[in-house]
Amino acid sequence: MSRKTWLITGASSGLGKALAEHVLAHGDQVVATASSTKATTELAARYPETALAVKLDVTDAEDRVAAVRATEERFGGIDILVNNAAIDFVGALEEQEESDYRRLFEVNFFGAVELTRQVLPQMRARRTGTIVNISSMDGLASLPANGFYSSSKFALEGFTEALWQEIEPLGLRAMIIQPGSFRTGIENRTKVSGEAIDDYAATAGAFRAMMGSLTPEMFPGDPERAAEAIFQAVGAPEPAHWVVLGSDAQRRIGVKLEQLSAEFEAGRELAFSTDFPGAAENAVL
């Protein structure tokens, strides 16, 4: 069986690192990318034949071009792109600094979009390839204090949903991974943005206050088990479009879907009341 080549962003820590290690242990090839190559170089040294560490700031156009070129030169092409790189800032929407939430979107959304657009031509030429976009339970169920992070993941999910409808007829695939809280050290990397506003003390402020007391034991998810689940999902004969990981994600997304369904059904009469009479029969979609 031929080896697959994976390019994984944000592979120096967290789920990205766990996935890179899992893929390599199962014999595939990995280009492990991160803005700093210290951790990825150590990983590549353990798998000199099948791993390559490449510096990649996903917001830098030259870095993106260089990373894809290095992959093609070393392994011949990319079979699976995993857009995993992400950052987070905590604070109420009114509190957070514009420079922070714009940076967040550049990494979480636009970096993934541009890297995807860059690899699609060679995937289309070969009529094979998979795009894996790492979202979050926050990408479907938003919370106070995390609104901009959630917004970036909502955007990534909308992009991915349109993407798979465009590329599946060409033999390509795309999927969204929606992890819950995993023991990846994310509590040490998440930053607070802006000055606290007293009026938000009971909502976003409560989340801010909790940040200092988080411990790994509060996160139920095992990164190694998540890596195995992603690996299996990518290799499935009929891959899912949405892959939920973690008991907390299953619960939170389930509650959101129930709320959405209830309000959707309650609004049915109102929705139909706004059409021209008989116009629904000629609707485009």
Tab-separated table of N, CA and C in Angstrom, residues 8-11 16 33-35 56-59 82-87 104 106-109 111-112 115 134 149 153 156:
chain	number	residue	atom	x	y	z
A	8	ILE	N	0.527	19.071	7.830
A	8	ILE	CA	-0.228	19.411	9.034
A	8	ILE	C	0.276	20.742	9.571
A	9	THR	N	-0.600	21.723	9.672
A	9	THR	CA	-0.205	23.012	10.242
A	9	THR	C	-0.392	22.974	11.761
A	10	GLY	N	0.353	23.828	12.449
A	10	GLY	CA	0.265	23.856	13.906
A	10	GLY	C	0.667	22.538	14.528
A	11	ALA	N	1.718	21.921	13.982
A	11	ALA	CA	2.103	20.574	14.410
A	11	ALA	C	3.127	20.555	15.541
A	16	GLY	N	-2.330	18.902	16.622
A	16	GLY	CA	-1.481	18.819	15.442
A	16	GLY	C	-0.275	17.927	15.658
A	33	THR	N	4.417	21.323	10.115
A	33	THR	CA	4.709	22.748	10.016
A	33	THR	C	4.278	23.487	11.274
A	34	ALA	N	4.992	24.567	11.544
A	34	ALA	CA	4.676	25.445	12.661
A	34	ALA	C	5.482	26.722	12.472
A	35	SER	N	5.090	27.775	13.179
A	35	SER	CA	5.817	29.034	13.054
A	35	SER	C	7.212	28.929	13.654
A	56	LEU	N	6.310	27.396	8.957
A	56	LEU	CA	5.145	27.919	8.263
A	56	LEU	C	4.299	28.776	9.197
A	57	ASP	N	4.336	30.066	8.951
A	57	ASP	CA	3.357	30.984	9.525
A	57	ASP	C	2.236	31.053	8.504
A	58	VAL	N	1.072	30.524	8.825
A	58	VAL	CA	0.012	30.388	7.824
A	58	VAL	C	-0.492	31.731	7.323
A	59	THR	N	-0.149	32.814	8.015
A	59	THR	CA	-0.569	34.135	7.557
A	59	THR	C	0.420	34.743	6.577
A	82	VAL	N	-4.089	19.196	6.485
A	82	VAL	CA	-4.789	19.382	7.755
A	82	VAL	C	-4.557	20.809	8.221
A	83	ASN	N	-5.592	21.628	8.134
A	83	ASN	CA	-5.527	23.009	8.613
A	83	ASN	C	-5.870	23.015	10.096
A	84	ASN	N	-4.821	22.957	10.907
A	84	ASN	CA	-4.991	22.839	12.349
A	84	ASN	C	-4.539	24.081	13.112
A	85	ALA	N	-3.648	24.881	12.548
A	85	ALA	CA	-3.097	26.040	13.246
A	85	ALA	C	-4.217	26.985	13.693
A	86	ALA	N	-4.166	27.407	14.947
A	86	ALA	CA	-5.199	28.301	15.476
A	86	ALA	C	-4.678	29.014	16.712
A	87	ILE	N	-5.264	30.179	16.975
A	87	ILE	CA	-4.979	30.916	18.202
A	87	ILE	C	-6.309	31.337	18.816
A	104	LEU	N	-6.527	36.859	14.963
A	104	LEU	CA	-7.176	35.560	15.157
A	104	LEU	C	-7.798	35.073	13.850
A	106	GLU	N	-6.948	35.975	10.820
A	106	GLU	CA	-5.888	35.719	9.845
A	106	GLU	C	-5.324	34.312	10.013
A	107	VAL	N	-5.160	33.871	11.254
A	107	VAL	CA	-4.620	32.535	11.511
A	107	VAL	C	-5.692	31.462	11.324
A	108	ASN	N	-6.808	31.624	12.036
A	108	ASN	CA	-7.807	30.553	12.112
A	108	ASN	C	-8.593	30.365	10.825
A	109	PHE	N	-8.847	31.461	10.120
A	109	PHE	CA	-9.678	31.367	8.921
A	109	PHE	C	-8.899	31.622	7.636
A	111	GLY	N	-5.734	31.962	6.928
A	111	GLY	CA	-4.576	31.095	6.704
A	111	GLY	C	-4.997	29.753	6.149
A	112	ALA	N	-6.061	29.174	6.720
A	112	ALA	CA	-6.571	27.888	6.231
A	112	ALA	C	-7.130	28.019	4.823
A	115	LEU	N	-4.164	28.427	2.242
A	115	LEU	CA	-3.400	27.196	2.070
A	115	LEU	C	-4.225	26.165	1.293
A	134	ILE	N	-9.700	21.689	10.966
A	134	ILE	CA	-9.944	21.497	12.394
A	134	ILE	C	-10.732	22.689	12.913
A	149	TYR	N	-13.264	33.841	18.521
A	149	TYR	CA	-12.757	32.511	18.181
A	149	TYR	C	-13.862	31.684	17.527
A	153	LYS	N	-14.258	30.045	13.610
A	153	LYS	CA	-14.543	28.635	13.345
A	153	LYS	C	-15.871	28.466	12.614
A	156	LEU	N	-14.925	29.064	9.124
A	156	LEU	CA	-14.212	27.913	8.568
A	156	LEU	C	-15.183	26.790	8.205
